[in-house]
Tab-separated table of C-alpha atoms in Angstrom:
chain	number	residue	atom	x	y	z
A	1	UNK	CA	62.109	117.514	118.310
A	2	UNK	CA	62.512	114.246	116.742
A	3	UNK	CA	63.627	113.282	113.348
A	4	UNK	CA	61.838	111.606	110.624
A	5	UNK	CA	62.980	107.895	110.097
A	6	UNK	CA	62.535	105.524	106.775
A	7	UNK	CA	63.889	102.071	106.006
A	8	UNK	CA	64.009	101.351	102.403
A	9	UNK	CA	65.609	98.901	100.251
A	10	UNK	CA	67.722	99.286	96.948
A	11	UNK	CA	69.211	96.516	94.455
A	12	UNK	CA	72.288	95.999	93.841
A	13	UNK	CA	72.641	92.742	92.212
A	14	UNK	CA	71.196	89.904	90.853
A	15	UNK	CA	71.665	86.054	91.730
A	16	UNK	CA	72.594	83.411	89.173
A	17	UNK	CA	68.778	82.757	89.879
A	18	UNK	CA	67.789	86.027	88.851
A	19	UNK	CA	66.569	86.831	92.608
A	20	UNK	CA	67.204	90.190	93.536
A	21	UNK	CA	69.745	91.385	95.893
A	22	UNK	CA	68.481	94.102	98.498
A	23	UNK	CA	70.737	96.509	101.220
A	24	UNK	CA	68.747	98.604	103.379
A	25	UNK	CA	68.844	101.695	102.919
A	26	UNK	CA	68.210	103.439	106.484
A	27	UNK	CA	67.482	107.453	106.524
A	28	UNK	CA	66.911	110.208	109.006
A	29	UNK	CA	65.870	113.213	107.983
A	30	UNK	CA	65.669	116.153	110.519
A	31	UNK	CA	62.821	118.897	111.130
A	32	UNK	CA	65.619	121.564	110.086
A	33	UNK	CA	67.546	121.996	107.092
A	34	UNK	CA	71.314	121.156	106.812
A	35	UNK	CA	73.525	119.421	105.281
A	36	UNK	CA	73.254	115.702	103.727
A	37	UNK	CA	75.636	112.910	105.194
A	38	UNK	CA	75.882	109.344	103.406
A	39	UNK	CA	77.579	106.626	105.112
A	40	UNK	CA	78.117	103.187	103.835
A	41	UNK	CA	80.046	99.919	105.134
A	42	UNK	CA	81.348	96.916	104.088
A	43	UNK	CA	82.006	97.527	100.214
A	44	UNK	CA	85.157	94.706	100.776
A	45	UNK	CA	83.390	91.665	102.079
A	46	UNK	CA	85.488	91.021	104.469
A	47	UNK	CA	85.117	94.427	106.070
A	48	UNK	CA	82.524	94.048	108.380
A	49	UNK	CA	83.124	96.231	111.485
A	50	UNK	CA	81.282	99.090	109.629
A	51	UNK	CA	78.259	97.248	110.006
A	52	UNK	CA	78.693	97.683	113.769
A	53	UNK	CA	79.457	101.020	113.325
A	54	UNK	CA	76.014	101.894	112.050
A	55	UNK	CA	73.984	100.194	114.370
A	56	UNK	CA	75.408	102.180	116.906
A	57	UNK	CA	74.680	105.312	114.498
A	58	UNK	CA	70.901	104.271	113.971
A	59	UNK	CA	70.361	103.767	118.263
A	60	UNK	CA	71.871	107.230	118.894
A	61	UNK	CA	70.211	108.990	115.794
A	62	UNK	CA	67.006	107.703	116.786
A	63	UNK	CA	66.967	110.394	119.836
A	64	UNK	CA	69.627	112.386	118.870
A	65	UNK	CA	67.544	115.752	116.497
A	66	UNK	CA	69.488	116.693	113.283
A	67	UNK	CA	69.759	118.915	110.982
A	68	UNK	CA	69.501	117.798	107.374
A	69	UNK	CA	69.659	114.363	106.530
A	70	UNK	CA	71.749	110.889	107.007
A	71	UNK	CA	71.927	108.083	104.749
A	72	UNK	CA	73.082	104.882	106.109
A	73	UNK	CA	73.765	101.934	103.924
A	74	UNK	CA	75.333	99.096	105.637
A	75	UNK	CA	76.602	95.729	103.994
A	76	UNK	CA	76.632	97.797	100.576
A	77	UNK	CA	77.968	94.978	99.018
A	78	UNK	CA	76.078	91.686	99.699
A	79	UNK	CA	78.009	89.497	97.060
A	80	UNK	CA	81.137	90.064	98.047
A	81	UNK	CA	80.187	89.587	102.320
A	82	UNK	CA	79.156	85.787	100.687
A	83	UNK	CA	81.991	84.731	98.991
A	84	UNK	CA	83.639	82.474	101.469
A	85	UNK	CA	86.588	80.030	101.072
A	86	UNK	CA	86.455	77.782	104.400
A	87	UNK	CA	86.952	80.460	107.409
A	88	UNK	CA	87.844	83.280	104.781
A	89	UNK	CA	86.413	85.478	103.046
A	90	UNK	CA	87.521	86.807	99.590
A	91	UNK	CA	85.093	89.440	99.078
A	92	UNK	CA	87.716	92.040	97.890
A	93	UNK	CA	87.261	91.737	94.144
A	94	UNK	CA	83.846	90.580	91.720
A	95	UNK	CA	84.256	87.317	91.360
A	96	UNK	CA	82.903	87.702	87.765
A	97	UNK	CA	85.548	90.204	86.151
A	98	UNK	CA	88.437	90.275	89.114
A	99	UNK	CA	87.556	94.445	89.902
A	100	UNK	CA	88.502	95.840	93.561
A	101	UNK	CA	85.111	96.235	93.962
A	102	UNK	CA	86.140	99.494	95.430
A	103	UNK	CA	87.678	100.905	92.275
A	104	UNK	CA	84.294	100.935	89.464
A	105	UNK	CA	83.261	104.562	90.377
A	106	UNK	CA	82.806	107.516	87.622
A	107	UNK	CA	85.246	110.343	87.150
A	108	UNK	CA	85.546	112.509	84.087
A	109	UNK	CA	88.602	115.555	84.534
A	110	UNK	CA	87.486	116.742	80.887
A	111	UNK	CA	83.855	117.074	81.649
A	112	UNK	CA	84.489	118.918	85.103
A	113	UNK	CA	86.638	121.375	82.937
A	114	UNK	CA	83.183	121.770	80.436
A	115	UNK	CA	81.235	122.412	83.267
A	116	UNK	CA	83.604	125.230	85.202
A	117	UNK	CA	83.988	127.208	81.711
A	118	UNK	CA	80.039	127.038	81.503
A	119	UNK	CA	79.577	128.937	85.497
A	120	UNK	CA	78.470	132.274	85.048
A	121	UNK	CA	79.943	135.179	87.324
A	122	UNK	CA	76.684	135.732	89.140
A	123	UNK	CA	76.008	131.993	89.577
A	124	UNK	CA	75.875	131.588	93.655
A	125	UNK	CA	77.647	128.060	95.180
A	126	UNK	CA	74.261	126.695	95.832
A	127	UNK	CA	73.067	127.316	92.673
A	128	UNK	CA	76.514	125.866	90.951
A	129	UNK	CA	76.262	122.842	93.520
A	130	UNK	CA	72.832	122.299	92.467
A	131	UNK	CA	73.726	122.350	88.893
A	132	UNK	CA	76.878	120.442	88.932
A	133	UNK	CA	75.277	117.373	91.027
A	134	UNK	CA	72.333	117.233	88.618
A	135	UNK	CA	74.946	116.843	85.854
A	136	UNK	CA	76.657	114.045	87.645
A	137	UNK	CA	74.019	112.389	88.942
A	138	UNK	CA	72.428	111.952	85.432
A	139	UNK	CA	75.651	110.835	83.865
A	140	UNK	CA	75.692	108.281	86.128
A	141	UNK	CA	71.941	107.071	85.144
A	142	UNK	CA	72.903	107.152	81.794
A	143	UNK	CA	76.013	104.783	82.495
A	144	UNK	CA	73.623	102.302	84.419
A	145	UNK	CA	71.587	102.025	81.189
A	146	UNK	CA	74.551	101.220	79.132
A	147	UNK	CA	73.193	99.233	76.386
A	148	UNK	CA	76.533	96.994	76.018
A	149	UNK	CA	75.947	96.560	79.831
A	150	UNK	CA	78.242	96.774	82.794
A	151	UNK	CA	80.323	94.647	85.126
A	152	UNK	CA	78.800	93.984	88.264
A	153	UNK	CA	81.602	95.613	90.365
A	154	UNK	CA	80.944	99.066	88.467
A	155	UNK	CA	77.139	98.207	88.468
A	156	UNK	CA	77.319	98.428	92.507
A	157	UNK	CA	79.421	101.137	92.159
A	158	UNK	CA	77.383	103.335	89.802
A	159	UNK	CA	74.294	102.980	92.439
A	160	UNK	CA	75.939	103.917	95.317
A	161	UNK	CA	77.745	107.170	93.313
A	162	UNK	CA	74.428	107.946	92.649
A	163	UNK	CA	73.867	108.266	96.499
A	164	UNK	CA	76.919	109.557	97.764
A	165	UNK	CA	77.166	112.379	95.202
A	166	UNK	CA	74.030	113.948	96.163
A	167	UNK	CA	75.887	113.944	100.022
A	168	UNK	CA	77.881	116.791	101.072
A	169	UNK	CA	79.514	114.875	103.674
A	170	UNK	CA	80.310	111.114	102.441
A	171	UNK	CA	82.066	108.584	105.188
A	172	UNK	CA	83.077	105.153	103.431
A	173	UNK	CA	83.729	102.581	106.726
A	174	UNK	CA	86.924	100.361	105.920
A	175	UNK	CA	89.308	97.527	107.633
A	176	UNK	CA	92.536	96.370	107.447
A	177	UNK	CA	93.880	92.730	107.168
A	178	UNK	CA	95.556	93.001	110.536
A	179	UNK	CA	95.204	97.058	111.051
A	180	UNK	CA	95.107	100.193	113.624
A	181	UNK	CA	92.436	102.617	113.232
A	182	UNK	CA	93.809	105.421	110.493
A	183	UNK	CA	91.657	107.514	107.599
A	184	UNK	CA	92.312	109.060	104.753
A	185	UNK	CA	91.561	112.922	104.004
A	186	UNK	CA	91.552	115.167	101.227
A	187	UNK	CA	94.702	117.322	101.586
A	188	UNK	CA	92.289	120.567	101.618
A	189	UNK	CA	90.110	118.868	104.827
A	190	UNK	CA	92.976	118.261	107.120
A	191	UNK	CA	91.471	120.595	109.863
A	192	UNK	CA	88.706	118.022	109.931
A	193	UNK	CA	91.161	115.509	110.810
A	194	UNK	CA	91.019	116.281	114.262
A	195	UNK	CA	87.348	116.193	114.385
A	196	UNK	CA	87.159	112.205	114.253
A	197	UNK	CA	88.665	110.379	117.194
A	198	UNK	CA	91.411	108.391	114.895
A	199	UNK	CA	94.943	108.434	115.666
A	200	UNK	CA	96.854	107.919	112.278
A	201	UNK	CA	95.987	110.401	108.961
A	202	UNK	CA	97.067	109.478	106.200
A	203	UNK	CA	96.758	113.271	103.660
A	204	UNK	CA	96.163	112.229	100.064
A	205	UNK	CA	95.881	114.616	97.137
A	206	UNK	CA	93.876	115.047	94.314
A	207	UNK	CA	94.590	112.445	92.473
A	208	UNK	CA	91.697	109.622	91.222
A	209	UNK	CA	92.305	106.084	91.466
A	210	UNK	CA	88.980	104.423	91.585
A	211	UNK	CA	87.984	104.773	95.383
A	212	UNK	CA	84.215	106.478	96.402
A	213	UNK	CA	85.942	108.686	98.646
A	214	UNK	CA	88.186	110.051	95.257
A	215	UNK	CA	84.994	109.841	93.861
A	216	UNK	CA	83.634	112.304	95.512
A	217	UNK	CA	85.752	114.934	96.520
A	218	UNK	CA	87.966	115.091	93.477
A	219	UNK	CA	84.965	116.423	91.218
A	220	UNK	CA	84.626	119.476	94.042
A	221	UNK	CA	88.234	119.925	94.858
A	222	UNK	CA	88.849	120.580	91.331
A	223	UNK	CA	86.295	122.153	90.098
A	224	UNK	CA	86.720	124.570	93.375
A	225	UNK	CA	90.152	124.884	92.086
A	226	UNK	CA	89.306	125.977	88.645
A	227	UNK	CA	86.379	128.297	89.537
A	228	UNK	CA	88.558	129.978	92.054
A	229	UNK	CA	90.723	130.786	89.289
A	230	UNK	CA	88.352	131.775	86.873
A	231	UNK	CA	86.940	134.323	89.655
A	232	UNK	CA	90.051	135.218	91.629
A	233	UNK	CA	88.811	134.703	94.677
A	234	UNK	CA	88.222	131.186	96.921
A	235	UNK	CA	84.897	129.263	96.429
A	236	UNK	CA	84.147	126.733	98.600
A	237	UNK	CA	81.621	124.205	98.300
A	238	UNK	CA	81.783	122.602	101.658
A	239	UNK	CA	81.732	118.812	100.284
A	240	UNK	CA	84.038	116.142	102.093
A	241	UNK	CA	84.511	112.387	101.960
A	242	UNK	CA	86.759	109.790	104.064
A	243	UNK	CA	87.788	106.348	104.159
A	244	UNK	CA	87.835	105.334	107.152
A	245	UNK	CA	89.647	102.348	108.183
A	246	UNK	CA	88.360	100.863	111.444
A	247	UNK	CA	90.911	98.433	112.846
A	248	UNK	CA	90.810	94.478	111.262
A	249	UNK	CA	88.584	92.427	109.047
A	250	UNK	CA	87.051	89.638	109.617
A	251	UNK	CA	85.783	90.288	113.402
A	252	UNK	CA	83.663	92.567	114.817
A	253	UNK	CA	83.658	94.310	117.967
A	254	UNK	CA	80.458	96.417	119.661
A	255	UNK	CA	82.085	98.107	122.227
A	256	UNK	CA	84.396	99.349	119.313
A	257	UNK	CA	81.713	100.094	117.480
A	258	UNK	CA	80.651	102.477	119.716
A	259	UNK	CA	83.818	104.691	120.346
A	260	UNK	CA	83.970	104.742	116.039
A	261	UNK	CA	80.047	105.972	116.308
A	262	UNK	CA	81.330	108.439	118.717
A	263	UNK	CA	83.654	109.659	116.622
A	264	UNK	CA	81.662	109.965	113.656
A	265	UNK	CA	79.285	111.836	115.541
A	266	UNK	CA	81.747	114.417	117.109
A	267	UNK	CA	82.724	115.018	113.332
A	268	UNK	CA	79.112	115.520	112.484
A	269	UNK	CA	78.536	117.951	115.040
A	270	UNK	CA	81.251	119.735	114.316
A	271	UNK	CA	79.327	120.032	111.268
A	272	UNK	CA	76.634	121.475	112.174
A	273	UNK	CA	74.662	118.100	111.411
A	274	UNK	CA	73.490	117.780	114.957
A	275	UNK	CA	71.103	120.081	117.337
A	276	UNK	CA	72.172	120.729	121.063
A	277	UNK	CA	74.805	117.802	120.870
A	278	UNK	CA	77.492	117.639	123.847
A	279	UNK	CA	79.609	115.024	121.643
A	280	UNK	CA	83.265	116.712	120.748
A	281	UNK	CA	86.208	114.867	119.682
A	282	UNK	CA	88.403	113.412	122.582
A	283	UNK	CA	91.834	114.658	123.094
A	284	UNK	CA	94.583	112.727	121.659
A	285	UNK	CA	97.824	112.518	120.107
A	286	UNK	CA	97.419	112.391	115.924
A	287	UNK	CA	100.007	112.205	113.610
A	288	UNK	CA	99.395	112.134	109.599
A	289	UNK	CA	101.882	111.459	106.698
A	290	UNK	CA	101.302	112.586	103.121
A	291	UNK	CA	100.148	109.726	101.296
A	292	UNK	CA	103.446	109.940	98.708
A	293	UNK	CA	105.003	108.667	102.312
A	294	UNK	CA	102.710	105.929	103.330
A	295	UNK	CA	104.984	103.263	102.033
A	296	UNK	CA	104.708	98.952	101.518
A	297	UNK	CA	107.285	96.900	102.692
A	298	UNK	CA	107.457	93.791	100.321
A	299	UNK	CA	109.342	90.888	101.118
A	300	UNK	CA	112.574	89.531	99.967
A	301	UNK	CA	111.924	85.945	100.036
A	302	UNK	CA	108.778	83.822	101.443
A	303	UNK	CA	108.512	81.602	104.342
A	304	UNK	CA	106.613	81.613	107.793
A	305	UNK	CA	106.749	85.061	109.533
A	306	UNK	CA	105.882	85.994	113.001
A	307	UNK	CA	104.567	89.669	113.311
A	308	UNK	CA	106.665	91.369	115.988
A	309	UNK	CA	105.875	95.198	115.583
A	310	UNK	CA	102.057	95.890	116.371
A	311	UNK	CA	100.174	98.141	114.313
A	312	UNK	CA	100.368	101.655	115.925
A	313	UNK	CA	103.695	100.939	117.489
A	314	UNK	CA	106.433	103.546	116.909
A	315	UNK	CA	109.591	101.660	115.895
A	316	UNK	CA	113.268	103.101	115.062
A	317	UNK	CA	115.459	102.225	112.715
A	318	UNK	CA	117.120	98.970	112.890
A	319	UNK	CA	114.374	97.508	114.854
A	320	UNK	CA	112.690	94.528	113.927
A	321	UNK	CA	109.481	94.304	112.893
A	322	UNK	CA	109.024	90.344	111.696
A	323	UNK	CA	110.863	87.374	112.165
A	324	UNK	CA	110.964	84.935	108.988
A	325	UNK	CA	111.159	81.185	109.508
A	326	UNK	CA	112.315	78.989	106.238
A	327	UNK	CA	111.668	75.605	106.437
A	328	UNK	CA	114.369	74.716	104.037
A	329	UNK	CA	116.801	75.504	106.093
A	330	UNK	CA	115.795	74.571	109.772
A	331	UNK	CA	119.169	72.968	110.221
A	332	UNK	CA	121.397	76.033	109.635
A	333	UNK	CA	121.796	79.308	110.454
A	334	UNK	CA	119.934	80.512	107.730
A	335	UNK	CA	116.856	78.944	109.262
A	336	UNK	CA	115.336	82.472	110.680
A	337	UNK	CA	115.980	86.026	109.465
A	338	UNK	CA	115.214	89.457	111.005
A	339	UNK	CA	113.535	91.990	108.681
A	340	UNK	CA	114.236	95.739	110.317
A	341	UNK	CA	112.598	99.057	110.059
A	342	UNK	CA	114.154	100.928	107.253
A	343	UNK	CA	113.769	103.854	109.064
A	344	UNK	CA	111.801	105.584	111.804
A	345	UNK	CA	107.961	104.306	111.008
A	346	UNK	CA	104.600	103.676	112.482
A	347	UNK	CA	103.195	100.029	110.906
A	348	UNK	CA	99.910	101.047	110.172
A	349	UNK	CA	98.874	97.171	109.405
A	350	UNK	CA	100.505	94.210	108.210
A	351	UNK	CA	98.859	90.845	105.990
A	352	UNK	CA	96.314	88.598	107.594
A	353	UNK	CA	98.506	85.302	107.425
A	354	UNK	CA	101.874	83.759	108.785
A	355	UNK	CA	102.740	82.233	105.164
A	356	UNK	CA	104.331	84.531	102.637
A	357	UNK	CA	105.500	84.304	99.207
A	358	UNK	CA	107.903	87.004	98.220
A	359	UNK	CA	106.867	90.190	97.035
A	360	UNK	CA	103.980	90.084	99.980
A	361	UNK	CA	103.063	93.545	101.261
A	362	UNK	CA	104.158	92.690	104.725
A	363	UNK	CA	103.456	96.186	106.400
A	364	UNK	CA	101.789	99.489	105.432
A	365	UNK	CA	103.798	101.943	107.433
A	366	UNK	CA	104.029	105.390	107.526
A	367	UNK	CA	107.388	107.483	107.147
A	368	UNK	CA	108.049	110.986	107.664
A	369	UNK	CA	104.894	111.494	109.646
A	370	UNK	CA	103.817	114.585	111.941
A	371	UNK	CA	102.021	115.406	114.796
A	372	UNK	CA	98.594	117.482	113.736
């Protein structure tokens, strides 16, 4: 049994030139029916790992059978991967309009609402799925043929909703500045937590603020919410979506690519998106925080810093986690300063660069976390 490849190509831009801008699109579809998975990478420019990630997907997908389909898009986002300043690049936000290029998709609370008052009792969950992604999916056509037009950030967007909407399991590869592997899930999915090989979990709620993975699962998890309600009883529609955040931007690593393809695999065969698979998650020590307790340190004052707690690290409080040099006062004691963990914390990642103007998010930690 072998599954059915195709390699096709879908614009996303165009060039002051007016020369297109293609991503491949790369899809396996199985001989059996399942479920749909869509995977993309590299929506930040600088987050390139994901890339990696994928080609280690395509290798094992090409002999491992599946159920259903995959969609793999990698470098989603091939205007923001070439905006370079010297060694750096700043493709985190369009260039054109200043949007997170991360934060254009659709979401529309009111017209979910429309939609669960318009289910009728007998309606089956396929047949409401069906329904309700048709409904989305031409919404978001509609919005691509704005006549005012649209920014290219939410242009991008728009076209990869389009694709990740019609998925019932949606995986959005990530990275850090200087970061630990860690992923976010939909408070309802935490059992499938443990199904990736990640250490840190970071539990978010339903709550939209721009991201594809919000995007996605917000639209189910409420309208799941509501119907269940209206029925008294649970409906499920079986739909997830992640961020996952793969370590730090700006390098790339194979043999790290692998163990993250492993780990997206022992998720999808956990699934039921692979046929006679062996691949399960490892065993490992997790721990998760709500997101309400995934908190920024910002800095007092600016200077040079040197990074001493290590993303991943447990530290107490009253440790130190950075030392802060200021060169105004190299001849006094006020020349370095200690800045210590507020309280017991895991830094999750910390900013790219020893120079820091106050107010820098110097750490992501979390606080209050658990073991899962």
């Amino acid at each position: 049994m072998s599954n059915q490849f195709k390699k096709e190509y879908i614009v996303v831009a165009q060039n002051a030139s007016g020369r297109n801008m293609n991503v491949p699109l790369y899809r396996f579809i199985g001989e059996k029916p399942g479920p749909k998975v869509y995977i993309q990478s590299s929506i930040h420019g600088a987050e390139v790992q994901g890339n990696v990630v994928i080609y280690h997907l395509i290798q094992r997908l090409k002999q491992q059978p599946i159920c259903g389909e995959v969609i793999l898009v990698p470098n989603c986002n091939p205007v923001g991967t070439n905006i370079k300043a010297g060694e750096y690049t700043l493709g985190r936000f369009d260039p054109v309009n200043g949007t997170n290029w991360n934060r254009g998709y659709f979401y529309d609370e009111s017209l979910i609402q429309e939609f669960a008052q318009s289910v009728q009792d007998d309606e089956s969950v396929p047949q409401i799925k069906q329904r309700f992604r048709q409904q989305i999916k031409d919404i978001l056509a509609e919005k691509l043929q704005e006549s005012w037009g649209i920014g290219l950030a939410q242009r991008l967007n728009l076209k990869l909703q389009q694709l990740a909407f019609d998925a019932d399991f949606v995986l959005d590869l990530h990275n850090g500045p200087v970061s630990t592997r860690h992923i976010y899930v939909p408070e309802y999915a935490q059992a499938s937590a443990t199904m990736f090989n990640i250490p840190h979990v970071i539990l978010i709620p339903n709550k939209f603020a721009g991201a594809l993975d919000e995007a996605t699962f917000c639209p189910w998890w409420t309208l799941q919410t509501l119907l269940s309600d209206k029925r008294q009883k649970a409906v499920e529609f079986g739909v997830e979506a992640f961020t996952l955040e793969m370590g730090s931007q700006e390098v790339i690593s194979f043999t790290d690519g692998e163990y993250d393809a492993n780990s997206i695999l022992s998720y999808l065969n956990a699934k039921g998106c692979l046929i006679e698979s062996d691949i399960y998650p490892q065993t490992m020590r997790r721990v998760a925080t709500y997101l309400k307790n995934y908190k920024v340190l910002y800095t007092q004052q600016g200077g040079m810093v040197e990074y001493l707690a290590k993303p991943g690290e447990m530290i107490k409080q009253g440790q130190p986690l950075a030392k802060l040099l200021n060169v105004d006062e190299l001849d006094t004691p006020n020349a370095t300063e200690l800045i210590l963990a507020q309280c017991d914390l895991i830094p999750i990642l910390h900013f790219p660069s020893a120079s820091i103007l106050s107010g820098t998010q110097l750490y992501k930690c979390f606080t209050h976390y658990f073991e899962l």
